């Protein structure tokens, strides 16, 4: 499992970015992975294996809000389905402004 997304040059200060390993701060309030829609009208969602779609449907039906992403392993703080994560997650900038805010919100050093 890869822990840190590599971004194109010029999209962040990688040398000073907090490591994603053992963090999970960006996922602690998501409840569900951020797909545009949770049906086959969303191209990314439509490509998911059926068992992952069912898992997301169960979480959706629970009406949970503000909980950790259901794909986040709370023990390791890593995505359980990293290879199927939405584009939004793969483009998240470690060490960026939102990352630092998320880390601070869960009591971690911003960077």
Short mmCIF file of N, CA and C in Angstrom, two decimals:
data_model
loop_
_atom_site.label_atom_id
_atom_site.label_comp_id
_atom_site.label_asym_id
_atom_site.label_seq_id
_atom_site.Cartn_x
_atom_site.Cartn_y
_atom_site.Cartn_z
N UNK A 1 0.85 -1.18 0.00
CA UNK A 1 0.00 0.00 0.00
C UNK A 1 0.89 1.24 0.00
N UNK A 2 0.66 2.16 -0.92
CA UNK A 2 1.41 3.40 -1.01
C UNK A 2 0.83 4.38 -0.02
N UNK A 3 1.69 5.10 0.69
CA UNK A 3 1.22 5.99 1.73
C UNK A 3 1.17 7.45 1.32
N UNK A 4 1.92 7.84 0.31
CA UNK A 4 2.01 9.25 -0.03
C UNK A 4 1.82 9.41 -1.52
N UNK A 5 0.86 10.22 -1.92
CA UNK A 5 0.62 10.47 -3.33
C UNK A 5 1.72 11.39 -3.86
N UNK A 6 2.31 11.03 -4.98
CA UNK A 6 3.32 11.87 -5.60
C UNK A 6 2.59 12.84 -6.52
N UNK A 7 2.85 14.11 -6.32
CA UNK A 7 2.19 15.16 -7.08
C UNK A 7 3.14 15.71 -8.14
N UNK A 8 2.59 16.26 -9.24
CA UNK A 8 3.45 16.88 -10.25
C UNK A 8 4.27 18.02 -9.65
N UNK A 9 5.43 18.30 -10.22
CA UNK A 9 6.28 19.39 -9.75
C UNK A 9 5.48 20.68 -9.63
N UNK A 10 5.78 21.44 -8.58
CA UNK A 10 5.16 22.73 -8.39
C UNK A 10 3.85 22.70 -7.63
N UNK A 11 3.40 21.53 -7.16
CA UNK A 11 2.13 21.47 -6.44
C UNK A 11 2.30 21.29 -4.94
N UNK A 12 3.40 21.68 -4.39
CA UNK A 12 3.53 21.57 -2.95
C UNK A 12 4.97 21.41 -2.53
N UNK A 13 5.19 21.64 -1.26
CA UNK A 13 6.52 21.51 -0.67
C UNK A 13 6.63 20.12 -0.08
N UNK A 14 7.09 19.15 -0.88
CA UNK A 14 7.14 17.76 -0.45
C UNK A 14 8.10 17.56 0.72
N UNK A 15 9.18 18.31 0.75
CA UNK A 15 10.20 18.10 1.76
C UNK A 15 9.71 18.45 3.16
N UNK A 16 8.77 19.37 3.26
CA UNK A 16 8.24 19.77 4.55
C UNK A 16 6.83 19.25 4.82
N UNK A 17 6.32 18.43 3.91
CA UNK A 17 4.96 17.91 4.05
C UNK A 17 4.93 16.82 5.12
N UNK A 18 3.87 16.81 5.94
CA UNK A 18 3.73 15.72 6.91
C UNK A 18 3.50 14.41 6.17
N UNK A 19 4.02 13.33 6.70
CA UNK A 19 3.81 12.03 6.08
C UNK A 19 2.37 11.57 6.29
N UNK A 20 1.86 10.89 5.31
CA UNK A 20 0.51 10.35 5.40
C UNK A 20 0.47 9.09 6.25
N UNK A 21 1.58 8.42 6.38
CA UNK A 21 1.62 7.16 7.11
C UNK A 21 1.18 7.40 8.56
N UNK A 22 0.14 6.70 8.96
CA UNK A 22 -0.35 6.81 10.33
C UNK A 22 -1.11 8.10 10.63
N UNK A 23 -1.49 8.83 9.62
CA UNK A 23 -2.19 10.11 9.84
C UNK A 23 -3.70 9.93 9.70
N UNK A 24 -4.22 9.88 8.47
CA UNK A 24 -5.64 9.70 8.23
C UNK A 24 -6.50 10.91 8.54
N UNK A 25 -5.88 12.04 8.88
CA UNK A 25 -6.65 13.23 9.27
C UNK A 25 -7.63 13.68 8.20
N UNK A 26 -7.25 13.58 6.94
CA UNK A 26 -8.12 14.04 5.85
C UNK A 26 -9.36 13.16 5.71
N UNK A 27 -9.33 11.97 6.27
CA UNK A 27 -10.44 11.01 6.13
C UNK A 27 -11.32 10.93 7.38
N UNK A 28 -10.95 11.64 8.43
CA UNK A 28 -11.63 11.48 9.72
C UNK A 28 -13.03 12.07 9.78
N UNK A 29 -13.41 12.86 8.80
CA UNK A 29 -14.74 13.48 8.82
C UNK A 29 -15.54 13.21 7.53
N UNK A 30 -15.03 12.33 6.67
CA UNK A 30 -15.60 12.13 5.34
C UNK A 30 -16.84 11.23 5.32
N UNK A 31 -16.95 10.28 6.22
CA UNK A 31 -18.02 9.29 6.28
C UNK A 31 -17.99 8.32 5.09
N UNK A 32 -17.99 8.86 3.89
CA UNK A 32 -17.92 8.07 2.65
C UNK A 32 -16.79 8.59 1.77
N UNK A 33 -16.17 7.74 0.96
CA UNK A 33 -15.20 8.26 -0.01
C UNK A 33 -15.90 9.28 -0.90
N UNK A 34 -15.24 10.38 -1.26
CA UNK A 34 -15.89 11.46 -1.99
C UNK A 34 -16.07 11.22 -3.50
N UNK A 35 -16.98 10.32 -3.84
CA UNK A 35 -17.38 10.17 -5.24
C UNK A 35 -18.40 11.25 -5.55
N UNK A 36 -18.57 11.60 -6.83
CA UNK A 36 -19.57 12.61 -7.20
C UNK A 36 -20.98 12.11 -6.91
N UNK A 37 -21.24 10.84 -7.22
CA UNK A 37 -22.52 10.21 -6.94
C UNK A 37 -22.27 8.78 -6.50
N UNK A 38 -23.22 8.22 -5.79
CA UNK A 38 -23.07 6.86 -5.28
C UNK A 38 -23.99 5.91 -6.04
N UNK A 39 -23.96 6.06 -7.37
CA UNK A 39 -24.66 5.15 -8.26
C UNK A 39 -23.85 5.08 -9.56
N UNK A 40 -24.29 4.28 -10.48
CA UNK A 40 -23.51 4.06 -11.69
C UNK A 40 -23.50 5.23 -12.66
N UNK A 41 -24.18 6.33 -12.33
CA UNK A 41 -24.08 7.53 -13.16
C UNK A 41 -22.70 8.19 -12.97
N UNK A 42 -22.02 7.88 -11.87
CA UNK A 42 -20.67 8.37 -11.63
C UNK A 42 -19.70 7.34 -12.22
N UNK A 43 -18.86 7.76 -13.15
CA UNK A 43 -17.96 6.85 -13.85
C UNK A 43 -17.04 6.12 -12.87
N UNK A 44 -16.47 6.84 -11.92
CA UNK A 44 -15.57 6.21 -10.94
C UNK A 44 -16.31 5.16 -10.11
N UNK A 45 -17.48 5.52 -9.63
CA UNK A 45 -18.28 4.60 -8.82
C UNK A 45 -18.66 3.37 -9.64
N UNK A 46 -19.05 3.59 -10.89
CA UNK A 46 -19.48 2.49 -11.76
C UNK A 46 -18.38 1.45 -11.95
N UNK A 47 -17.11 1.85 -11.86
CA UNK A 47 -15.99 0.91 -12.06
C UNK A 47 -15.64 0.12 -10.81
N UNK A 48 -16.25 0.44 -9.67
CA UNK A 48 -15.95 -0.28 -8.44
C UNK A 48 -16.45 -1.72 -8.49
N UNK A 49 -15.75 -2.62 -7.81
CA UNK A 49 -16.29 -3.98 -7.66
C UNK A 49 -17.62 -3.92 -6.91
N UNK A 50 -18.51 -4.84 -7.22
CA UNK A 50 -19.86 -4.84 -6.63
C UNK A 50 -19.83 -4.87 -5.10
N UNK A 51 -18.89 -5.61 -4.50
CA UNK A 51 -18.86 -5.69 -3.04
C UNK A 51 -18.54 -4.33 -2.41
N UNK A 52 -17.73 -3.50 -3.09
CA UNK A 52 -17.44 -2.17 -2.57
C UNK A 52 -18.65 -1.25 -2.73
N UNK A 53 -19.37 -1.40 -3.82
CA UNK A 53 -20.60 -0.62 -4.00
C UNK A 53 -21.60 -0.95 -2.90
N UNK A 54 -21.72 -2.24 -2.58
CA UNK A 54 -22.66 -2.64 -1.51
C UNK A 54 -22.21 -2.06 -0.16
N UNK A 55 -20.91 -2.10 0.09
CA UNK A 55 -20.38 -1.55 1.34
C UNK A 55 -20.72 -0.06 1.46
N UNK A 56 -20.56 0.67 0.37
CA UNK A 56 -20.88 2.10 0.38
C UNK A 56 -22.38 2.34 0.52
N UNK A 57 -23.18 1.51 -0.09
CA UNK A 57 -24.63 1.65 0.03
C UNK A 57 -25.10 1.45 1.47
N UNK A 58 -24.51 0.49 2.16
CA UNK A 58 -24.85 0.25 3.57
C UNK A 58 -24.51 1.49 4.39
N UNK A 59 -23.33 2.05 4.16
CA UNK A 59 -22.93 3.25 4.90
C UNK A 59 -23.85 4.42 4.55
N UNK A 60 -24.17 4.58 3.27
CA UNK A 60 -25.07 5.65 2.82
C UNK A 60 -26.42 5.52 3.52
N UNK A 61 -26.95 4.30 3.56
CA UNK A 61 -28.26 4.06 4.18
C UNK A 61 -28.26 4.29 5.69
N UNK A 62 -27.10 4.29 6.31
CA UNK A 62 -27.01 4.49 7.76
C UNK A 62 -27.23 5.95 8.16
N UNK A 63 -27.19 6.86 7.17
CA UNK A 63 -27.33 8.31 7.42
C UNK A 63 -26.25 8.86 8.34
N UNK A 64 -25.12 8.18 8.41
CA UNK A 64 -24.01 8.67 9.23
C UNK A 64 -23.47 9.97 8.63
N UNK A 65 -23.06 10.88 9.50
CA UNK A 65 -22.51 12.17 9.07
C UNK A 65 -21.32 12.51 9.96
N UNK A 66 -20.26 13.00 9.36
CA UNK A 66 -19.11 13.48 10.12
C UNK A 66 -18.28 12.39 10.78
N UNK A 67 -18.46 11.16 10.35
CA UNK A 67 -17.67 10.05 10.89
C UNK A 67 -16.49 9.78 9.98
N UNK A 68 -15.51 9.00 10.44
CA UNK A 68 -14.39 8.65 9.55
C UNK A 68 -14.89 7.93 8.31
N UNK A 69 -14.17 8.11 7.22
CA UNK A 69 -14.50 7.42 5.98
C UNK A 69 -14.57 5.92 6.25
N UNK A 70 -15.58 5.29 5.71
CA UNK A 70 -15.76 3.86 5.94
C UNK A 70 -14.64 3.03 5.33
N UNK A 71 -13.83 3.61 4.46
CA UNK A 71 -12.70 2.88 3.88
C UNK A 71 -11.43 3.09 4.69
N UNK A 72 -11.45 3.97 5.67
CA UNK A 72 -10.27 4.22 6.49
C UNK A 72 -10.13 3.14 7.55
N UNK A 73 -8.99 2.49 7.58
CA UNK A 73 -8.67 1.53 8.64
C UNK A 73 -8.26 2.38 9.85
N UNK A 74 -9.08 2.38 10.88
CA UNK A 74 -8.83 3.26 12.03
C UNK A 74 -7.59 2.86 12.83
N UNK A 75 -7.16 1.63 12.70
CA UNK A 75 -5.96 1.19 13.41
C UNK A 75 -4.69 1.67 12.70
N UNK A 76 -4.62 1.48 11.39
CA UNK A 76 -3.42 1.85 10.63
C UNK A 76 -3.50 3.26 10.06
N UNK A 77 -4.70 3.82 10.01
CA UNK A 77 -4.96 5.14 9.40
C UNK A 77 -4.62 5.13 7.91
N UNK A 78 -4.86 4.00 7.26
CA UNK A 78 -4.64 3.87 5.82
C UNK A 78 -5.94 3.46 5.14
N UNK A 79 -6.05 3.79 3.87
CA UNK A 79 -7.23 3.43 3.09
C UNK A 79 -7.24 1.92 2.85
N UNK A 80 -8.36 1.28 3.18
CA UNK A 80 -8.49 -0.16 2.97
C UNK A 80 -8.66 -0.51 1.49
N UNK A 81 -9.06 0.46 0.68
CA UNK A 81 -9.29 0.22 -0.75
C UNK A 81 -8.55 1.28 -1.57
N UNK A 82 -7.28 1.47 -1.24
CA UNK A 82 -6.46 2.51 -1.86
C UNK A 82 -6.52 2.48 -3.38
N UNK A 83 -6.49 1.29 -3.96
CA UNK A 83 -6.47 1.16 -5.42
C UNK A 83 -7.79 1.59 -6.06
N UNK A 84 -8.83 1.77 -5.27
CA UNK A 84 -10.15 2.18 -5.78
C UNK A 84 -10.54 3.57 -5.29
N UNK A 85 -9.65 4.28 -4.64
CA UNK A 85 -10.01 5.58 -4.08
C UNK A 85 -10.39 6.56 -5.18
N UNK A 86 -11.28 7.51 -4.87
CA UNK A 86 -11.70 8.50 -5.86
C UNK A 86 -10.53 9.41 -6.28
N UNK A 87 -10.68 10.01 -7.45
CA UNK A 87 -9.66 10.93 -7.96
C UNK A 87 -9.39 12.05 -6.95
N UNK A 88 -10.43 12.53 -6.29
CA UNK A 88 -10.26 13.60 -5.29
C UNK A 88 -9.22 13.18 -4.25
N UNK A 89 -9.28 11.95 -3.82
CA UNK A 89 -8.33 11.45 -2.82
C UNK A 89 -6.93 11.34 -3.40
N UNK A 90 -6.83 10.86 -4.64
CA UNK A 90 -5.51 10.68 -5.23
C UNK A 90 -4.83 12.02 -5.52
N UNK A 91 -5.61 13.07 -5.65
CA UNK A 91 -5.06 14.40 -5.93
C UNK A 91 -4.90 15.25 -4.67
N UNK A 92 -5.27 14.70 -3.53
CA UNK A 92 -5.14 15.45 -2.27
C UNK A 92 -3.67 15.79 -2.04
N UNK A 93 -3.39 17.01 -1.66
CA UNK A 93 -2.02 17.48 -1.52
C UNK A 93 -1.51 17.32 -0.09
N UNK A 94 -0.69 16.30 0.17
CA UNK A 94 -0.09 16.17 1.51
C UNK A 94 0.72 17.42 1.84
N UNK A 95 0.46 17.99 3.01
CA UNK A 95 1.16 19.20 3.42
C UNK A 95 0.52 20.48 2.93
N UNK A 96 -0.52 20.37 2.10
CA UNK A 96 -1.21 21.55 1.59
C UNK A 96 -2.07 22.18 2.69
N UNK A 97 -2.71 23.27 2.36
CA UNK A 97 -3.51 24.01 3.34
C UNK A 97 -4.59 23.14 3.99
N UNK A 98 -5.35 22.40 3.16
CA UNK A 98 -6.42 21.57 3.72
C UNK A 98 -5.84 20.45 4.58
N UNK A 99 -4.74 19.88 4.16
CA UNK A 99 -4.07 18.85 4.96
C UNK A 99 -3.69 19.40 6.32
N UNK A 100 -3.08 20.57 6.34
CA UNK A 100 -2.65 21.16 7.62
C UNK A 100 -3.86 21.46 8.52
N UNK A 101 -4.95 21.94 7.92
CA UNK A 101 -6.17 22.22 8.70
C UNK A 101 -6.75 20.92 9.27
N UNK A 102 -6.79 19.87 8.43
CA UNK A 102 -7.31 18.58 8.89
C UNK A 102 -6.45 18.00 10.01
N UNK A 103 -5.14 18.10 9.89
CA UNK A 103 -4.24 17.58 10.92
C UNK A 103 -4.44 18.34 12.23
N UNK A 104 -4.56 19.64 12.14
CA UNK A 104 -4.77 20.44 13.34
C UNK A 104 -6.11 20.08 14.01
N UNK A 105 -7.14 19.85 13.20
CA UNK A 105 -8.47 19.53 13.71
C UNK A 105 -8.50 18.23 14.51
N UNK A 106 -7.60 17.29 14.18
CA UNK A 106 -7.56 16.02 14.92
C UNK A 106 -6.42 15.98 15.94
N UNK A 107 -5.79 17.12 16.18
CA UNK A 107 -4.78 17.21 17.23
C UNK A 107 -3.38 16.83 16.81
N UNK A 108 -3.09 16.83 15.51
CA UNK A 108 -1.74 16.56 15.02
C UNK A 108 -1.05 17.88 14.66
N UNK A 109 0.26 17.88 14.68
CA UNK A 109 1.01 19.06 14.26
C UNK A 109 0.65 19.36 12.81
N UNK A 110 0.34 20.62 12.48
CA UNK A 110 -0.04 20.96 11.10
C UNK A 110 1.04 20.61 10.08
N UNK A 111 2.28 20.71 10.40
CA UNK A 111 3.39 20.27 9.54
C UNK A 111 4.70 20.63 10.18
#
